[in-house]
XYZ file of C-alpha atoms in Angstrom:
555
model
C -21.488 -17.590 -20.612
C -20.767 -14.191 -22.166
C -21.319 -11.191 -19.894
C -24.345 -9.012 -20.594
C -23.483 -5.760 -22.378
C -25.570 -2.673 -23.064
C -26.136 -1.443 -26.611
C -23.342 1.158 -26.274
C -20.716 -1.350 -25.124
C -21.831 -3.950 -27.696
C -21.211 -1.451 -30.494
C -17.869 -0.060 -29.281
C -14.728 -0.951 -31.239
C -11.180 -0.205 -30.079
C -10.390 1.077 -33.578
C -13.030 3.831 -33.227
C -11.500 4.921 -29.917
C -7.877 4.979 -31.040
C -6.544 8.557 -30.760
C -10.051 10.007 -30.772
C -12.547 10.998 -28.068
C -15.812 9.069 -28.449
C -18.908 9.877 -26.401
C -19.656 6.907 -24.144
C -22.463 8.228 -21.926
C -24.312 11.522 -21.674
C -23.061 11.949 -18.081
C -21.841 10.030 -15.066
C -25.370 9.371 -13.843
C -26.090 7.516 -17.083
C -23.030 5.318 -16.521
C -24.130 4.541 -12.954
C -27.572 3.443 -14.137
C -26.192 1.342 -16.976
C -23.729 -0.342 -14.587
C -26.660 -2.116 -12.917
C -27.177 -4.329 -15.983
C -24.083 -3.999 -18.191
C -20.869 -5.827 -17.200
C -18.660 -3.339 -19.086
C -20.306 -0.245 -17.589
C -20.107 -1.919 -14.172
C -16.355 -2.413 -14.616
C -15.917 1.231 -15.598
C -17.979 2.471 -12.647
C -16.010 0.217 -10.259
C -12.737 1.602 -11.636
C -13.991 5.190 -11.272
C -14.760 4.576 -7.609
C -11.405 2.919 -6.986
C -9.196 5.527 -8.644
C -11.033 8.864 -8.415
C -11.667 11.043 -5.399
C -15.130 11.226 -3.805
C -15.068 14.968 -4.336
C -14.572 14.652 -8.114
C -17.185 11.925 -8.391
C -19.716 13.953 -6.420
C -19.033 17.057 -8.524
C -19.513 15.147 -11.802
C -22.695 13.472 -10.603
C -24.065 16.911 -9.657
C -22.606 18.520 -12.824
C -21.013 21.115 -10.616
C -18.535 23.511 -12.174
C -15.468 24.864 -10.395
C -16.030 28.212 -8.643
C -13.571 29.953 -10.971
C -15.298 28.799 -14.182
C -17.171 31.375 -16.217
C -20.878 30.552 -16.055
C -22.426 30.328 -19.488
C -24.527 27.885 -21.430
C -21.565 26.157 -23.097
C -18.695 26.271 -20.620
C -19.203 22.846 -19.090
C -19.079 19.369 -20.639
C -20.042 16.494 -18.382
C -20.309 13.865 -21.097
C -18.227 10.729 -20.624
C -15.580 10.200 -23.320
C -13.446 7.175 -24.158
C -10.120 7.309 -25.974
C -7.902 4.336 -26.912
C -4.132 4.155 -26.555
C -2.275 1.456 -28.538
C 1.423 0.683 -29.017
C 3.101 -1.787 -31.406
C 3.932 -4.939 -29.457
C 7.068 -4.691 -27.362
C 7.617 -0.940 -27.699
C 6.000 0.676 -24.649
C 6.482 0.790 -20.868
C 2.687 1.064 -20.449
C 0.059 -1.423 -21.673
C -2.545 -0.779 -24.363
C -5.421 0.970 -22.641
C -8.655 2.899 -22.894
C -9.023 6.202 -21.043
C -12.313 7.541 -19.614
C -12.768 11.245 -18.921
C -15.714 13.229 -17.609
C -16.287 16.800 -16.506
C -14.034 18.734 -18.861
C -14.742 22.409 -18.382
C -13.830 25.480 -20.434
C -11.866 28.116 -18.545
C -12.338 31.893 -18.787
C -9.661 32.194 -21.485
C -11.242 29.534 -23.659
C -8.813 26.668 -23.018
C -9.745 23.216 -21.743
C -9.047 22.854 -18.045
C -7.781 19.510 -16.703
C -10.440 16.832 -16.550
C -12.191 16.694 -13.202
C -12.374 12.936 -13.448
C -10.149 10.500 -15.369
C -9.320 6.821 -15.174
C -8.404 3.932 -17.469
C -8.653 0.187 -18.137
C -6.018 -1.902 -19.911
C -6.536 -4.015 -23.019
C -5.408 -7.587 -23.605
C -5.995 -10.307 -26.166
C -6.786 -13.969 -25.635
C -3.818 -16.227 -26.493
C -5.599 -19.568 -26.244
C -6.156 -21.333 -29.570
C -4.304 -24.407 -30.760
C -1.595 -23.851 -28.159
C 0.110 -20.991 -30.017
C 0.746 -17.355 -29.202
C -0.232 -15.073 -30.771
C -3.132 -17.390 -31.439
C -5.953 -14.991 -32.149
C -5.959 -12.328 -34.837
C -6.045 -9.652 -32.139
C -3.112 -11.357 -30.395
C -0.844 -10.399 -33.255
C -1.273 -6.677 -32.614
C -2.216 -6.427 -28.923
C 0.680 -7.544 -26.686
C -1.203 -7.807 -23.400
C -2.195 -11.204 -21.956
C -4.075 -12.252 -18.839
C -3.589 -15.452 -16.857
C -5.386 -16.470 -13.649
C -6.726 -19.726 -12.238
C -9.989 -19.070 -14.117
C -8.687 -17.604 -17.387
C -5.762 -18.979 -19.426
C -4.241 -20.777 -16.403
C -1.539 -22.488 -18.522
C -0.374 -19.336 -20.317
C 2.753 -19.050 -18.161
C 4.339 -21.963 -20.057
C 3.764 -20.303 -23.458
C 5.041 -16.971 -22.143
C 8.146 -18.596 -20.684
C 9.008 -20.513 -23.834
C 8.580 -17.527 -26.141
C 10.461 -14.990 -24.049
C 13.330 -17.359 -23.337
C 13.596 -18.332 -27.039
C 13.577 -14.667 -28.126
C 16.251 -13.828 -25.580
C 18.460 -16.717 -26.693
C 17.995 -15.744 -30.341
C 18.367 -11.984 -30.261
C 19.966 -10.697 -27.016
C 23.711 -10.528 -27.533
C 24.412 -9.061 -24.082
C 22.449 -11.870 -22.410
C 24.232 -14.541 -24.394
C 27.559 -12.948 -23.515
C 26.698 -13.121 -19.820
C 25.205 -16.578 -20.119
C 26.938 -18.281 -23.109
C 25.009 -21.022 -24.869
C 27.974 -23.403 -24.572
C 29.290 -25.328 -21.615
C 28.944 -23.690 -18.200
C 29.988 -24.878 -14.771
C 27.139 -26.679 -13.035
C 26.366 -26.888 -9.298
C 27.640 -29.892 -7.319
C 24.228 -31.554 -7.459
C 21.105 -31.009 -9.563
C 17.759 -32.669 -9.994
C 17.340 -34.751 -13.131
C 13.673 -34.195 -14.068
C 13.720 -37.111 -16.483
C 14.780 -37.993 -19.998
C 12.491 -35.981 -22.326
C 12.766 -38.668 -25.003
C 11.002 -41.185 -22.741
C 7.251 -41.381 -22.060
C 6.211 -39.554 -18.896
C 5.430 -42.855 -17.118
C 9.024 -44.074 -17.602
C 10.844 -40.925 -16.570
C 12.816 -41.086 -13.335
C 13.285 -38.009 -11.171
C 16.447 -38.135 -9.069
C 19.431 -36.226 -7.705
C 22.580 -36.448 -9.820
C 26.184 -35.537 -9.137
C 27.246 -33.258 -11.973
C 30.801 -34.612 -11.903
C 29.298 -37.835 -13.334
C 27.826 -36.078 -16.362
C 29.862 -36.269 -19.560
C 29.344 -32.576 -20.359
C 27.854 -29.550 -18.548
C 24.156 -29.212 -19.309
C 21.659 -26.310 -19.143
C 19.689 -26.162 -15.906
C 17.121 -23.968 -14.168
C 17.400 -22.683 -10.576
C 14.580 -21.954 -8.146
C 14.311 -18.892 -5.856
C 11.461 -19.118 -3.363
C 10.260 -18.724 0.224
C 10.609 -21.878 2.281
C 7.930 -21.138 4.825
C 6.653 -24.148 6.787
C 5.626 -26.127 3.702
C 9.055 -27.478 2.716
C 8.767 -31.233 3.228
C 11.377 -33.607 1.821
C 14.898 -32.231 2.104
C 18.262 -33.690 1.217
C 20.293 -34.981 4.163
C 23.126 -37.425 4.815
C 20.648 -40.185 5.528
C 18.563 -40.059 2.317
C 21.299 -38.932 -0.128
C 21.933 -42.460 -1.450
C 18.185 -43.050 -1.941
C 17.600 -39.692 -3.681
C 20.443 -40.486 -6.106
C 18.254 -43.366 -7.293
C 14.777 -41.846 -7.015
C 13.422 -38.493 -5.762
C 9.813 -39.226 -4.733
C 7.795 -36.273 -6.104
C 4.833 -37.190 -3.935
C 6.841 -36.209 -0.874
C 7.970 -32.834 -2.221
C 6.365 -29.471 -1.494
C 4.047 -28.018 -4.102
C 6.527 -25.295 -5.100
C 9.204 -27.925 -5.737
C 6.930 -30.146 -7.873
C 5.689 -27.150 -9.867
C 9.308 -26.077 -10.552
C 10.004 -29.596 -11.811
C 6.941 -29.502 -14.077
C 7.882 -26.065 -15.469
C 11.454 -27.168 -16.134
C 10.111 -30.075 -18.165
C 7.781 -27.796 -20.123
C 10.762 -25.578 -21.004
C 12.591 -28.583 -22.427
C 15.381 -28.374 -19.823
C 16.422 -31.551 -18.069
C 18.101 -30.306 -14.885
C 16.963 -28.155 -11.971
C 18.680 -26.783 -8.853
C 16.721 -26.340 -5.601
C 18.619 -25.500 -2.425
C 16.626 -27.804 -0.095
C 17.236 -30.769 -2.406
C 20.717 -30.017 -3.748
C 22.512 -28.867 -0.568
C 22.850 -31.432 2.233
C 20.805 -29.951 5.037
C 22.238 -29.923 8.588
C 25.649 -30.686 7.147
C 27.742 -27.672 8.082
C 30.660 -28.550 5.828
C 28.495 -28.940 2.755
C 26.452 -25.837 3.535
C 29.581 -23.661 3.949
C 31.005 -24.938 0.665
C 27.827 -24.591 -1.365
C 26.705 -21.218 0.038
C 29.865 -19.660 -1.384
C 29.005 -20.928 -4.872
C 25.716 -19.070 -5.295
C 27.290 -16.706 -7.806
C 27.937 -19.569 -10.223
C 24.773 -21.487 -9.311
C 22.436 -18.620 -10.280
C 24.779 -16.904 -12.694
C 25.229 -20.025 -14.826
C 21.593 -21.132 -14.754
C 19.824 -21.038 -18.102
C 16.865 -19.519 -16.257
C 16.021 -18.691 -12.642
C 12.418 -19.429 -11.665
C 11.370 -16.877 -9.019
C 8.260 -17.984 -7.125
C 7.597 -14.396 -6.046
C 3.884 -14.594 -5.299
C 4.110 -17.506 -2.863
C 4.926 -16.937 0.846
C 5.207 -20.675 1.539
C 6.583 -23.565 -0.523
C 3.568 -25.646 0.379
C 1.268 -23.317 -1.566
C 2.875 -23.464 -5.020
C 3.273 -20.521 -7.378
C 2.102 -21.356 -10.920
C -1.573 -20.543 -10.454
C -2.358 -16.871 -10.019
C -5.092 -16.591 -7.409
C -4.066 -13.141 -6.227
C -6.361 -11.202 -8.550
C -9.304 -13.300 -7.339
C -8.265 -12.740 -3.738
C -8.120 -8.997 -4.360
C -11.651 -9.216 -5.790
C -10.718 -7.809 -9.196
C -13.810 -7.779 -11.396
C -13.760 -10.161 -14.323
C -12.443 -8.811 -17.656
C -15.099 -7.824 -20.226
C -14.980 -8.277 -24.018
C -14.778 -5.490 -26.559
C -14.715 -5.516 -30.355
C -11.282 -4.790 -31.795
C -12.171 -3.616 -35.296
C -9.440 -3.376 -37.983
C -5.771 -2.564 -37.446
C -5.833 0.441 -35.043
C -2.833 2.063 -36.715
C -3.776 1.739 -40.393
C -7.518 1.057 -40.294
C -6.892 -1.646 -42.866
C -7.374 -5.373 -42.936
C -10.079 -7.631 -41.543
C -11.773 -7.334 -38.183
C -9.326 -8.494 -35.516
C -12.015 -10.146 -33.407
C -12.240 -9.573 -29.649
C -10.027 -7.886 -27.059
C -10.751 -7.506 -23.368
C -10.779 -4.710 -20.807
C -9.519 -5.180 -17.261
C -8.030 -3.241 -14.372
C -4.293 -2.571 -14.542
C -2.176 -5.105 -12.735
C 0.776 -4.284 -10.517
C 4.415 -5.158 -11.151
C 5.411 -6.170 -7.628
C 7.276 -9.440 -7.139
C 5.550 -10.548 -3.942
C 6.676 -12.087 -0.613
C 9.989 -13.293 -2.077
C 11.011 -9.652 -2.445
C 11.098 -9.318 1.339
C 13.399 -12.277 2.022
C 17.131 -11.866 2.571
C 18.384 -14.961 0.743
C 16.237 -14.221 -2.316
C 17.876 -10.842 -2.814
C 21.223 -12.264 -3.882
C 19.549 -14.989 -5.959
C 17.701 -12.449 -8.115
C 20.728 -10.159 -8.411
C 23.008 -12.949 -9.606
C 20.589 -14.323 -12.225
C 21.111 -13.413 -15.881
C 17.647 -14.519 -16.912
C 14.658 -14.871 -14.594
C 11.033 -15.854 -14.972
C 9.209 -14.067 -12.146
C 5.791 -15.191 -10.958
C 4.764 -11.861 -9.452
C 1.746 -11.022 -7.330
C -0.465 -9.951 -10.246
C 1.328 -11.265 -13.342
C 4.278 -13.164 -14.771
C 7.267 -11.309 -16.189
C 10.596 -12.168 -17.771
C 13.746 -10.319 -16.689
C 17.089 -10.365 -18.461
C 20.020 -8.007 -18.953
C 18.341 -6.235 -21.854
C 14.809 -5.659 -20.626
C 11.876 -6.792 -18.477
C 8.800 -8.028 -20.367
C 5.494 -8.239 -18.523
C 2.488 -10.420 -19.167
C 0.310 -7.323 -19.673
C 2.443 -6.241 -22.646
C 4.681 -3.674 -20.919
C 8.386 -3.727 -21.725
C 10.833 -1.967 -19.421
C 13.900 -1.227 -21.531
C 15.746 0.730 -18.850
C 18.871 -1.379 -18.610
C 20.636 0.899 -16.138
C 19.385 -1.099 -13.140
C 20.953 -4.288 -14.493
C 23.868 -2.738 -16.402
C 25.041 -0.714 -13.401
C 24.746 -3.476 -10.823
C 27.592 -5.216 -9.029
C 26.840 -8.400 -11.030
C 26.968 -6.759 -14.473
C 29.547 -7.860 -17.058
C 31.628 -4.769 -16.287
C 31.059 -3.791 -12.611
C 33.029 -0.555 -13.044
C 35.857 1.312 -11.354
C 36.524 1.145 -7.643
C 34.518 4.296 -6.810
C 31.619 3.042 -8.956
C 31.682 -0.372 -7.329
C 31.670 1.173 -3.844
C 28.718 3.333 -4.799
C 26.852 0.291 -6.055
C 27.711 -1.627 -2.906
C 26.021 0.966 -0.719
C 23.072 1.156 -3.104
C 22.789 -2.607 -2.787
C 22.812 -2.400 1.008
C 19.938 0.092 0.950
C 17.835 -2.559 -0.864
C 19.115 -5.511 1.136
C 18.938 -4.364 4.752
C 15.121 -4.100 4.973
C 14.790 -7.803 4.107
C 13.922 -10.493 6.629
C 15.967 -13.529 7.693
C 14.590 -16.509 9.552
C 18.107 -17.150 10.825
C 19.645 -13.750 11.714
C 23.189 -15.130 11.632
C 22.810 -15.623 7.850
C 23.199 -11.845 7.368
C 26.607 -12.178 5.709
C 26.205 -15.643 4.183
C 23.238 -14.603 2.055
C 25.239 -11.882 0.251
C 28.635 -13.608 0.271
C 28.670 -14.108 -3.506
C 28.008 -10.408 -4.097
C 30.772 -9.582 -1.621
C 33.186 -11.870 -3.490
C 32.389 -10.113 -6.779
C 32.961 -6.734 -5.105
C 36.222 -7.935 -3.576
C 37.402 -8.901 -7.050
C 37.417 -5.224 -7.985
C 38.335 -3.536 -4.682
C 41.040 -6.013 -3.579
C 40.321 -4.847 -0.057
C 39.647 -6.627 3.238
C 35.983 -7.280 3.976
C 35.297 -6.496 7.643
C 31.812 -7.382 8.928
C 30.087 -5.860 5.877
C 32.476 -2.902 5.502
C 35.429 -2.456 3.151
C 38.724 -1.456 4.696
C 39.551 0.798 1.737
C 36.383 2.835 2.406
C 36.102 2.486 6.168
C 35.364 6.156 6.993
C 32.293 6.251 4.741
C 31.339 2.696 5.732
C 31.136 3.750 9.370
C 28.719 6.590 8.589
C 25.667 4.305 8.396
C 22.653 4.717 10.648
C 19.402 2.862 11.124
C 16.271 4.245 9.543
C 13.318 5.634 11.427
C 10.376 3.248 11.707
C 7.023 5.018 11.242
C 5.311 1.917 12.642
C 7.141 1.594 15.967
C 7.974 5.348 16.060
C 11.638 4.688 16.761
C 14.825 3.777 14.944
C 15.417 0.145 14.102
C 17.425 -1.465 16.905
C 19.788 -4.422 17.340
C 18.156 -7.837 17.662
C 17.071 -8.273 21.289
C 16.285 -11.982 21.260
C 16.559 -14.956 18.898
C 13.906 -15.263 16.223
C 11.734 -18.358 16.022
C 12.896 -20.750 13.321
C 11.117 -23.939 12.336
C 14.198 -25.318 10.567
C 17.361 -24.483 12.474
C 18.648 -24.567 16.014
C 21.517 -22.290 16.901
C 24.428 -23.831 18.828
C 24.301 -22.667 22.438
C 21.109 -20.699 21.925
C 19.744 -19.296 25.189
C 16.120 -18.055 25.051
C 15.837 -14.318 25.654
C 19.558 -13.617 25.238
C 20.668 -11.044 22.631
C 21.754 -12.291 19.240
C 25.214 -10.903 18.466
C 25.936 -11.330 14.793
C 28.238 -8.346 14.097
C 30.265 -5.716 15.993
C 28.397 -2.581 16.989
C 30.160 -0.498 14.326
C 28.766 -2.659 11.522
C 25.441 -2.013 9.767
C 24.679 -5.714 10.341
C 24.461 -5.073 14.093
C 20.948 -3.667 13.548
C 18.015 -5.585 12.175
C 16.043 -3.507 9.690
C 16.753 -0.976 6.915
C 19.924 1.042 7.074
C 20.777 4.468 5.717
C 24.211 5.109 4.223
C 26.118 8.300 3.669
C 25.527 10.210 0.456
C 27.342 8.840 -2.554
C 30.483 10.675 -3.623
C 31.387 12.238 -0.279
C 34.597 10.218 -0.234
C 36.483 9.421 -3.405
C 38.718 6.386 -3.611
C 42.018 6.861 -5.434
C 43.863 3.572 -6.068
C 42.174 2.217 -2.944
C 44.483 4.275 -0.651
C 43.482 7.878 -0.344
C 40.198 9.624 0.487
C 39.039 13.147 -0.201
C 40.174 14.893 2.951
C 41.221 11.683 4.748
C 44.924 10.747 4.536
C 45.063 7.867 6.985
C 42.619 5.848 9.076
C 42.904 3.194 11.732
C 40.252 0.905 13.229
C 40.808 -1.453 16.097
C 39.005 -4.708 15.380
C 37.998 -6.438 18.612
């Protein structure tokens, strides 16, 4: 059932608003009254209350001018105006949107003062029609999309296929980092089934990649385990899983990753719980050191960012419903907003702007390295899906972040840099990594070992409990950050953390967990602060600015 709209909202066209102020309501009081019956006005009034201060809202409702405004019959304008902002698809870091302003006043010198009240809604087009995208006329010009459990719930598959295909076809730097040809595969992967066979005849199982004739493309999963991880690979069931992996026994996140891999037309998938033999120390030590190649060689990393537990799944976006976001409302598009030519584009929609945060995965220690090592990633964020590669980040709402410095200047870039540059990036990495949580605190070094190996490849220096011997003076200048919650600095771990999956050898309840020497940043649990970049300069890995020789006793 279409939402009820007032006569003003029914007549509005985005084309009429593009780069022009159009009177929407006579004043804010008129909008408030119309919001009682009109879904669009209600959405605007809700957005005003969420984003504007009570003082500004009260002033506009009372049509109150600032005390410094010249009082005359024409110095105040409390009409509500709308103005559209549109960008050709794939060219802007902000989505297409419509701005609302109210309470513009004329100053004593005759210039417009800043609006007393201003907010905006974003614009998206409906992709659903015959399974294609862009599928509607408006979808060809408006890049934004919207996918929740109630609206376009399957759009993630279309988004993933299109963005991955475009990256393969046109991103030279991504293809250089992740060549289309043969790449080394992990020791074990999940075969999600022969795509040439009917679904009923496909067999899902674990395979040893050494038995494959040629290396094959595969996806990798990055996710939060939580308490929902059910079936896991172990020495007992390995032989059985090589014949059949029972999907009915897997956690929801695992089965959804299998389904998505199939939709992408990729046959193999890597999941740590099912491809590393659990509770087998020898296998774990060997495989944990291969994360650089596991994620770096993957055709695509699936990041289940929005899910805090593998039992909950990640494909369906229920977060916007949980946050009580009002439903999007329709709006006429009109002709091409740039040229004014061509037929009517049909319908677009207005909604509140969605965030770009990844979600619970962004707080987990192991997931940090997994994202950093990935060349291409499909991220199921809290509010929307986005695709991240070495060239850009493309969001479901139409935004494109083309700032490549974050990826191009990382430790895992194609050209990590000189020794001083790599050291700088190492400390920058630690600033992002140290706030993250670990279920097993002793994993502090294991979960960044692949990044450390890449760094060692440039520095050629000994790695000592998270510090580099060639930069030991600066490395020792770390300190823990101040916690505004506990009102104290973050401290060493005082007792073991509860873990539903692991049992530490010789663990004694209440005894301190010692995972690093006291001079290492890893001694403290929580975010660390590192000395300002550039204070020491490395020259051929031997000499520091003002420091000729150092010695540290390792005990």
